[in-house]
Amino acid sequence: MSTTYAFVGPSVPLKKMERFSGIRILPPIAGGDLLRLDCQPGDRVLIIDGYFGTRPAVKHKEILYILDRGISIYGASSMGALRAAELSNFGMIGHGRIFRDLCSGELDGDDEVSLLHGLEEEGFQPYTAALVNWRYALADSRDRILLPDEELQAFLSTAKETCFTERTLDNILRLAAARGVGDRSLKLIQATLSASEDYKQTDAIDLLDFVSQRDPSHDSNLIADPVCGKVNQTVYLHAWKANTADTRSPGSVSPSTFYEYVRLFSYDFFKVYREVGAKHLIEFRGFGNPHTMTGCKRSDSEAVLDYLRHIGLITHSEEPRKEFDSWCTAIERSSLPSSERIAQGAIRALFPPQALQEENPFMDFLLRQSWLCKVVQNRVSKTMLFNEEIRSNRPDFIPSKLKNDRVSEWYKQLLGVSCLEDEAVVRGFSSEEDLIRSLKPYYLYHKVNSGLGLLRIYQDDSESRTASNESGVSMNGKSCD
């Protein structure tokens, strides 16, 4: 059964939303909300209100990505009308007078529908007025109130030139008076606008009514043939998805945060990274099984070297190459045979940990480890709460301002190493400074909870692993959470 979601805020009072019981009501949409939404092909999304300025606005590419998954997206009234006017040729369905006038050019600015409103707990109470409501009300009553055209245009020009955050009726009437609009005209305008229809609300409710009465299977009849084809999976789209978590689900963290925590606090990060990368290179690139390519068991390094020879990146002489050496630590460059250095550097170069994309085989592997997801989510969530508690008592607390040397010494002690330069390379950070910068949000929580240890992603058959809701992972008698 399909689900209909609606992003609604100040355009429709909460009382008027009560009759739409079959629609899941969400707050105004912001950038990333569509990527957080657990919607499936056949579902419908209604965009009515949306944030901008105070939060990132919903991106066009997000909408195209959701449309590409077979989900219908409607827009009306406010942010929805704006995005629908921009994307109607690409499959988004617009609805209402505001949408039509944006398409025709009768309305020509985002500020026509913009207003300042209160928080969710205040019911998104509007504090300022939407210019489009005034424009429509004065146009629809023009023959009745007989305003001089120049004074009507002076009022609308004054409103247009005033920032939407200051666009209250009293303020614009005062400013229009200063521009010479007569007292009689101002009284007529005030009476007309005070009693006028809320056109944004009308468009929003019309859309909600329309969708409530419509079978989702008929949506395809309203969608023009999209001219864009398949949505390109750009690095920007991958990054948005990686940095997006379902903030409405307690304890959830974004894939990028999850991945960074594993990089920072896993005991066997590169061992697993190397094995998964080697397997992906060989098995998923159509070159056979890494352990049986010559009829006998092969090491990961030998499998990677065979692959690199096959595609012409190295010769059979296995001469060291600067390209691979630059991905190795100083100790590795001075101590490992050239073949090992090449294999080591190749895995890091071909699958850099920064590449947080859906196609990243290591990320896919990690997300399949349900016990690991639970432990990391638990730790990260508690860290965030801990930092918020500190900030509530000390508003000036900013993790990034913690002293580098303190964080560095603590982390070296945790890992049992004397230098972090090589650890930064092994864990996929661009520098030791980059590594320390990523550690800072977790430093105080880990210091206070000294029992937190390093996670072990991968374990041999001889090792056991158990997970619990609170204590996390117990390995070989050591408590890790």
PDB file of C-alpha atoms in Angstrom, residues 50-250:
ATOM      1  CA  GLY A  50       9.965  24.651   2.780  1.00  0.00           C
ATOM      2  CA  TYR A  51      12.871  26.300   4.557  1.00  0.00           C
ATOM      3  CA  PHE A  52      15.548  28.487   3.021  1.00  0.00           C
ATOM      4  CA  GLY A  53      18.059  30.867   4.529  1.00  0.00           C
ATOM      5  CA  THR A  54      17.896  29.513   8.069  1.00  0.00           C
ATOM      6  CA  ARG A  55      18.332  25.972   6.701  1.00  0.00           C
ATOM      7  CA  PRO A  56      19.467  24.705   3.300  1.00  0.00           C
ATOM      8  CA  ALA A  57      16.593  24.649   0.821  1.00  0.00           C
ATOM      9  CA  VAL A  58      15.543  21.390  -0.812  1.00  0.00           C
ATOM     10  CA  LYS A  59      17.761  20.844  -3.832  1.00  0.00           C
ATOM     11  CA  HIS A  60      16.497  20.239  -7.353  1.00  0.00           C
ATOM     12  CA  LYS A  61      18.723  17.170  -7.640  1.00  0.00           C
ATOM     13  CA  GLU A  62      17.099  15.623  -4.558  1.00  0.00           C
ATOM     14  CA  ILE A  63      13.706  15.916  -6.214  1.00  0.00           C
ATOM     15  CA  LEU A  64      14.998  14.465  -9.482  1.00  0.00           C
ATOM     16  CA  TYR A  65      16.600  11.575  -7.596  1.00  0.00           C
ATOM     17  CA  ILE A  66      13.324  10.724  -5.826  1.00  0.00           C
ATOM     18  CA  LEU A  67      11.350  11.045  -9.073  1.00  0.00           C
ATOM     19  CA  ASP A  68      13.848   8.691 -10.707  1.00  0.00           C
ATOM     20  CA  ARG A  69      12.988   6.074  -8.060  1.00  0.00           C
ATOM     21  CA  GLY A  70       9.346   5.964  -9.163  1.00  0.00           C
ATOM     22  CA  ILE A  71       7.903   8.277  -6.496  1.00  0.00           C
ATOM     23  CA  SER A  72       5.401  10.999  -7.481  1.00  0.00           C
ATOM     24  CA  ILE A  73       6.182  14.499  -6.231  1.00  0.00           C
ATOM     25  CA  TYR A  74       3.570  17.268  -6.168  1.00  0.00           C
ATOM     26  CA  GLY A  75       4.158  20.938  -5.425  1.00  0.00           C
ATOM     27  CA  ALA A  76       1.876  23.854  -4.574  1.00  0.00           C
ATOM     28  CA  SER A  77       1.466  27.072  -2.603  1.00  0.00           C
ATOM     29  CA  SER A  78       4.967  28.006  -1.464  1.00  0.00           C
ATOM     30  CA  MET A  79       8.301  26.180  -1.871  1.00  0.00           C
ATOM     31  CA  GLY A  80       6.348  23.410  -3.588  1.00  0.00           C
ATOM     32  CA  ALA A  81       5.009  25.787  -6.238  1.00  0.00           C
ATOM     33  CA  LEU A  82       8.494  27.215  -6.838  1.00  0.00           C
ATOM     34  CA  ARG A  83      10.148  23.835  -7.294  1.00  0.00           C
ATOM     35  CA  ALA A  84       7.262  22.491  -9.393  1.00  0.00           C
ATOM     36  CA  ALA A  85       7.501  25.475 -11.750  1.00  0.00           C
ATOM     37  CA  GLU A  86      11.222  24.796 -12.144  1.00  0.00           C
ATOM     38  CA  LEU A  87      10.898  21.019 -12.524  1.00  0.00           C
ATOM     39  CA  SER A  88       7.519  20.425 -14.189  1.00  0.00           C
ATOM     40  CA  ASN A  89       9.294  19.424 -17.415  1.00  0.00           C
ATOM     41  CA  PHE A  90      11.228  16.824 -15.450  1.00  0.00           C
ATOM     42  CA  GLY A  91       8.287  15.001 -13.861  1.00  0.00           C
ATOM     43  CA  MET A  92       7.256  17.071 -10.820  1.00  0.00           C
ATOM     44  CA  ILE A  93       3.503  17.797 -10.731  1.00  0.00           C
ATOM     45  CA  GLY A  94       2.495  21.390 -10.006  1.00  0.00           C
ATOM     46  CA  HIS A  95      -0.912  22.419  -8.705  1.00  0.00           C
ATOM     47  CA  GLY A  96      -2.776  25.674  -8.126  1.00  0.00           C
ATOM     48  CA  ARG A  97      -2.877  29.297  -9.203  1.00  0.00           C
ATOM     49  CA  ILE A  98       0.511  30.241  -7.757  1.00  0.00           C
ATOM     50  CA  PHE A  99       2.203  27.382  -9.605  1.00  0.00           C
ATOM     51  CA  ARG A 100       0.547  28.384 -12.905  1.00  0.00           C
ATOM     52  CA  ASP A 101       1.523  32.040 -12.523  1.00  0.00           C
ATOM     53  CA  LEU A 102       5.124  31.123 -11.722  1.00  0.00           C
ATOM     54  CA  CYS A 103       5.209  29.037 -14.902  1.00  0.00           C
ATOM     55  CA  SER A 104       3.724  31.850 -17.024  1.00  0.00           C
ATOM     56  CA  GLY A 105       5.933  34.568 -15.564  1.00  0.00           C
ATOM     57  CA  GLU A 106       3.087  36.477 -13.892  1.00  0.00           C
ATOM     58  CA  LEU A 107       5.008  35.890 -10.655  1.00  0.00           C
ATOM     59  CA  ASP A 108       8.733  36.298 -10.939  1.00  0.00           C
ATOM     60  CA  GLY A 109      10.412  35.910  -7.562  1.00  0.00           C
ATOM     61  CA  ASP A 110      10.860  33.525  -4.649  1.00  0.00           C
ATOM     62  CA  ASP A 111       9.986  36.360  -2.287  1.00  0.00           C
ATOM     63  CA  GLU A 112       6.390  36.375  -3.591  1.00  0.00           C
ATOM     64  CA  VAL A 113       5.640  33.339  -1.403  1.00  0.00           C
ATOM     65  CA  SER A 114       8.205  33.908   1.362  1.00  0.00           C
ATOM     66  CA  LEU A 115       7.319  34.813   4.924  1.00  0.00           C
ATOM     67  CA  LEU A 116       8.703  34.687   8.450  1.00  0.00           C
ATOM     68  CA  HIS A 117       7.068  32.148  10.775  1.00  0.00           C
ATOM     69  CA  GLY A 118       7.346  30.609  14.226  1.00  0.00           C
ATOM     70  CA  LEU A 119       8.688  27.256  15.346  1.00  0.00           C
ATOM     71  CA  GLU A 120       6.929  23.900  15.053  1.00  0.00           C
ATOM     72  CA  GLU A 121       5.787  24.028  18.687  1.00  0.00           C
ATOM     73  CA  GLU A 122       4.098  27.358  17.844  1.00  0.00           C
ATOM     74  CA  GLY A 123       2.256  25.773  14.922  1.00  0.00           C
ATOM     75  CA  PHE A 124       4.467  27.615  12.410  1.00  0.00           C
ATOM     76  CA  GLN A 125       2.519  30.790  13.170  1.00  0.00           C
ATOM     77  CA  PRO A 126       3.151  33.368  10.356  1.00  0.00           C
ATOM     78  CA  TYR A 127       4.734  36.606  11.556  1.00  0.00           C
ATOM     79  CA  THR A 128       4.775  38.368   8.188  1.00  0.00           C
ATOM     80  CA  ALA A 129       2.571  38.262   5.099  1.00  0.00           C
ATOM     81  CA  ALA A 130       3.165  36.625   1.724  1.00  0.00           C
ATOM     82  CA  LEU A 131       3.270  39.223  -1.051  1.00  0.00           C
ATOM     83  CA  VAL A 132       1.417  36.919  -3.432  1.00  0.00           C
ATOM     84  CA  ASN A 133      -1.635  36.983  -1.132  1.00  0.00           C
ATOM     85  CA  TRP A 134      -1.730  40.771  -1.264  1.00  0.00           C
ATOM     86  CA  ARG A 135      -1.154  40.836  -5.000  1.00  0.00           C
ATOM     87  CA  TYR A 136      -4.011  38.424  -5.702  1.00  0.00           C
ATOM     88  CA  ALA A 137      -6.412  40.052  -3.211  1.00  0.00           C
ATOM     89  CA  LEU A 138      -5.933  43.522  -4.715  1.00  0.00           C
ATOM     90  CA  ALA A 139      -6.178  42.199  -8.265  1.00  0.00           C
ATOM     91  CA  ASP A 140      -9.381  40.254  -7.555  1.00  0.00           C
ATOM     92  CA  SER A 141     -11.058  43.238  -5.860  1.00  0.00           C
ATOM     93  CA  ARG A 142      -9.746  45.930  -8.197  1.00  0.00           C
ATOM     94  CA  ASP A 143     -13.074  46.592  -9.946  1.00  0.00           C
ATOM     95  CA  ARG A 144     -14.873  46.799  -6.620  1.00  0.00           C
ATOM     96  CA  ILE A 145     -12.618  49.119  -4.607  1.00  0.00           C
ATOM     97  CA  LEU A 146     -11.627  51.401  -7.549  1.00  0.00           C
ATOM     98  CA  LEU A 147      -8.126  52.289  -6.349  1.00  0.00           C
ATOM     99  CA  PRO A 148      -6.095  54.740  -8.429  1.00  0.00           C
ATOM    100  CA  ASP A 149      -3.689  52.561 -10.427  1.00  0.00           C
ATOM    101  CA  GLU A 150      -0.604  54.582  -9.503  1.00  0.00           C
ATOM    102  CA  GLU A 151      -1.354  54.288  -5.767  1.00  0.00           C
ATOM    103  CA  LEU A 152      -2.047  50.551  -6.044  1.00  0.00           C
ATOM    104  CA  GLN A 153       1.270  50.041  -7.829  1.00  0.00           C
ATOM    105  CA  ALA A 154       3.068  52.253  -5.297  1.00  0.00           C
ATOM    106  CA  PHE A 155       1.805  50.037  -2.456  1.00  0.00           C
ATOM    107  CA  LEU A 156       2.838  46.816  -4.232  1.00  0.00           C
ATOM    108  CA  SER A 157       6.227  48.272  -5.197  1.00  0.00           C
ATOM    109  CA  THR A 158       6.829  49.276  -1.587  1.00  0.00           C
ATOM    110  CA  ALA A 159       5.974  45.745  -0.444  1.00  0.00           C
ATOM    111  CA  LYS A 160       8.193  44.210  -3.145  1.00  0.00           C
ATOM    112  CA  GLU A 161      11.157  46.383  -2.157  1.00  0.00           C
ATOM    113  CA  THR A 162      10.792  45.519   1.533  1.00  0.00           C
ATOM    114  CA  CYS A 163      12.451  42.337   2.807  1.00  0.00           C
ATOM    115  CA  PHE A 164       9.930  39.573   3.440  1.00  0.00           C
ATOM    116  CA  THR A 165      11.020  39.426   7.104  1.00  0.00           C
ATOM    117  CA  GLU A 166       9.618  42.968   7.573  1.00  0.00           C
ATOM    118  CA  ARG A 167       6.578  42.591   5.334  1.00  0.00           C
ATOM    119  CA  THR A 168       3.761  43.200   7.808  1.00  0.00           C
ATOM    120  CA  LEU A 169       0.659  45.119   6.743  1.00  0.00           C
ATOM    121  CA  ASP A 170       1.167  47.908   9.281  1.00  0.00           C
ATOM    122  CA  ASN A 171       4.786  48.378   8.202  1.00  0.00           C
ATOM    123  CA  ILE A 172       4.043  48.485   4.468  1.00  0.00           C
ATOM    124  CA  LEU A 173       1.096  50.859   4.959  1.00  0.00           C
ATOM    125  CA  ARG A 174       3.401  53.209   6.872  1.00  0.00           C
ATOM    126  CA  LEU A 175       6.108  53.035   4.195  1.00  0.00           C
ATOM    127  CA  ALA A 176       3.556  53.512   1.396  1.00  0.00           C
ATOM    128  CA  ALA A 177       2.191  56.605   3.145  1.00  0.00           C
ATOM    129  CA  ALA A 178       5.695  58.037   3.182  1.00  0.00           C
ATOM    130  CA  ARG A 179       5.806  57.504  -0.603  1.00  0.00           C
ATOM    131  CA  GLY A 180       2.661  59.574  -1.088  1.00  0.00           C
ATOM    132  CA  VAL A 181      -0.111  56.993  -1.173  1.00  0.00           C
ATOM    133  CA  GLY A 182      -3.281  58.774  -0.043  1.00  0.00           C
ATOM    134  CA  ASP A 183      -5.080  58.100   3.225  1.00  0.00           C
ATOM    135  CA  ARG A 184      -8.273  56.958   1.468  1.00  0.00           C
ATOM    136  CA  SER A 185      -6.353  54.436  -0.657  1.00  0.00           C
ATOM    137  CA  LEU A 186      -4.473  53.120   2.372  1.00  0.00           C
ATOM    138  CA  LYS A 187      -7.738  52.546   4.255  1.00  0.00           C
ATOM    139  CA  LEU A 188      -9.210  50.701   1.270  1.00  0.00           C
ATOM    140  CA  ILE A 189      -6.070  48.548   0.964  1.00  0.00           C
ATOM    141  CA  GLN A 190      -6.073  47.787   4.684  1.00  0.00           C
ATOM    142  CA  ALA A 191      -9.749  46.786   4.689  1.00  0.00           C
ATOM    143  CA  THR A 192      -9.346  44.655   1.570  1.00  0.00           C
ATOM    144  CA  LEU A 193      -6.254  42.790   2.748  1.00  0.00           C
ATOM    145  CA  SER A 194      -7.511  42.291   6.301  1.00  0.00           C
ATOM    146  CA  ALA A 195     -10.596  40.478   4.992  1.00  0.00           C
ATOM    147  CA  SER A 196      -9.038  38.725   2.012  1.00  0.00           C
ATOM    148  CA  GLU A 197      -8.609  35.049   1.225  1.00  0.00           C
ATOM    149  CA  ASP A 198      -5.311  33.294   1.988  1.00  0.00           C
ATOM    150  CA  TYR A 199      -4.436  32.185  -1.533  1.00  0.00           C
ATOM    151  CA  LYS A 200      -1.445  30.118  -0.472  1.00  0.00           C
ATOM    152  CA  GLN A 201      -3.658  28.197   1.925  1.00  0.00           C
ATOM    153  CA  THR A 202      -6.284  27.709  -0.787  1.00  0.00           C
ATOM    154  CA  ASP A 203      -3.732  26.190  -3.178  1.00  0.00           C
ATOM    155  CA  ALA A 204      -2.320  23.960  -0.436  1.00  0.00           C
ATOM    156  CA  ILE A 205      -5.709  22.611   0.674  1.00  0.00           C
ATOM    157  CA  ASP A 206      -6.801  22.126  -2.948  1.00  0.00           C
ATOM    158  CA  LEU A 207      -3.734  19.953  -3.496  1.00  0.00           C
ATOM    159  CA  LEU A 208      -4.324  17.963  -0.297  1.00  0.00           C
ATOM    160  CA  ASP A 209      -7.959  17.395  -1.303  1.00  0.00           C
ATOM    161  CA  PHE A 210      -6.991  16.447  -4.849  1.00  0.00           C
ATOM    162  CA  VAL A 211      -4.402  13.874  -3.750  1.00  0.00           C
ATOM    163  CA  SER A 212      -6.638  12.482  -0.986  1.00  0.00           C
ATOM    164  CA  GLN A 213      -9.305  11.619  -3.548  1.00  0.00           C
ATOM    165  CA  ARG A 214      -6.969  10.339  -6.238  1.00  0.00           C
ATOM    166  CA  ASP A 215      -5.726   6.800  -6.809  1.00  0.00           C
ATOM    167  CA  PRO A 216      -1.871   6.841  -6.794  1.00  0.00           C
ATOM    168  CA  SER A 217      -1.846   4.576  -9.862  1.00  0.00           C
ATOM    169  CA  HIS A 218      -3.271   7.476 -11.892  1.00  0.00           C
ATOM    170  CA  ASP A 219      -0.350   9.791 -11.140  1.00  0.00           C
ATOM    171  CA  SER A 220       1.482   8.799 -14.313  1.00  0.00           C
ATOM    172  CA  ASN A 221      -1.290  10.428 -16.360  1.00  0.00           C
ATOM    173  CA  LEU A 222      -0.332  13.834 -14.940  1.00  0.00           C
ATOM    174  CA  ILE A 223       3.407  13.554 -15.459  1.00  0.00           C
ATOM    175  CA  ALA A 224       4.881  14.957 -18.634  1.00  0.00           C
ATOM    176  CA  ASP A 225       7.533  12.810 -20.291  1.00  0.00           C
ATOM    177  CA  PRO A 226      10.695  13.890 -18.444  1.00  0.00           C
ATOM    178  CA  VAL A 227      13.377  15.330 -20.704  1.00  0.00           C
ATOM    179  CA  CYS A 228      16.301  14.537 -18.408  1.00  0.00           C
ATOM    180  CA  GLY A 229      16.342  10.735 -18.541  1.00  0.00           C
ATOM    181  CA  LYS A 230      18.154   8.948 -15.741  1.00  0.00           C
ATOM    182  CA  VAL A 231      19.536  11.160 -12.981  1.00  0.00           C
ATOM    183  CA  ASN A 232      23.316  11.372 -13.019  1.00  0.00           C
ATOM    184  CA  GLN A 233      24.776   9.986  -9.801  1.00  0.00           C
ATOM    185  CA  THR A 234      27.182  12.882  -9.266  1.00  0.00           C
ATOM    186  CA  VAL A 235      29.695  13.129  -6.440  1.00  0.00           C
ATOM    187  CA  TYR A 236      27.554  15.891  -4.971  1.00  0.00           C
ATOM    188  CA  LEU A 237      24.475  13.674  -4.827  1.00  0.00           C
ATOM    189  CA  HIS A 238      26.521  10.873  -3.270  1.00  0.00           C
ATOM    190  CA  ALA A 239      27.922  13.321  -0.697  1.00  0.00           C
ATOM    191  CA  TRP A 240      24.429  14.606   0.201  1.00  0.00           C
ATOM    192  CA  LYS A 241      23.194  11.059   0.696  1.00  0.00           C
ATOM    193  CA  ALA A 242      26.276  10.097   2.702  1.00  0.00           C
ATOM    194  CA  ASN A 243      25.892  13.087   5.015  1.00  0.00           C
ATOM    195  CA  THR A 244      22.167  12.594   5.497  1.00  0.00           C
ATOM    196  CA  ALA A 245      20.645  10.768   8.445  1.00  0.00           C
ATOM    197  CA  ASP A 246      17.008  10.315   9.372  1.00  0.00           C
ATOM    198  CA  THR A 247      16.994  12.955  12.078  1.00  0.00           C
ATOM    199  CA  ARG A 248      13.472  11.944  13.068  1.00  0.00           C
ATOM    200  CA  SER A 249      14.710   8.499  14.177  1.00  0.00           C
ATOM    201  CA  PRO A 250      16.348   8.473  17.631  1.00  0.00           C
TER     202      PRO A 250
END
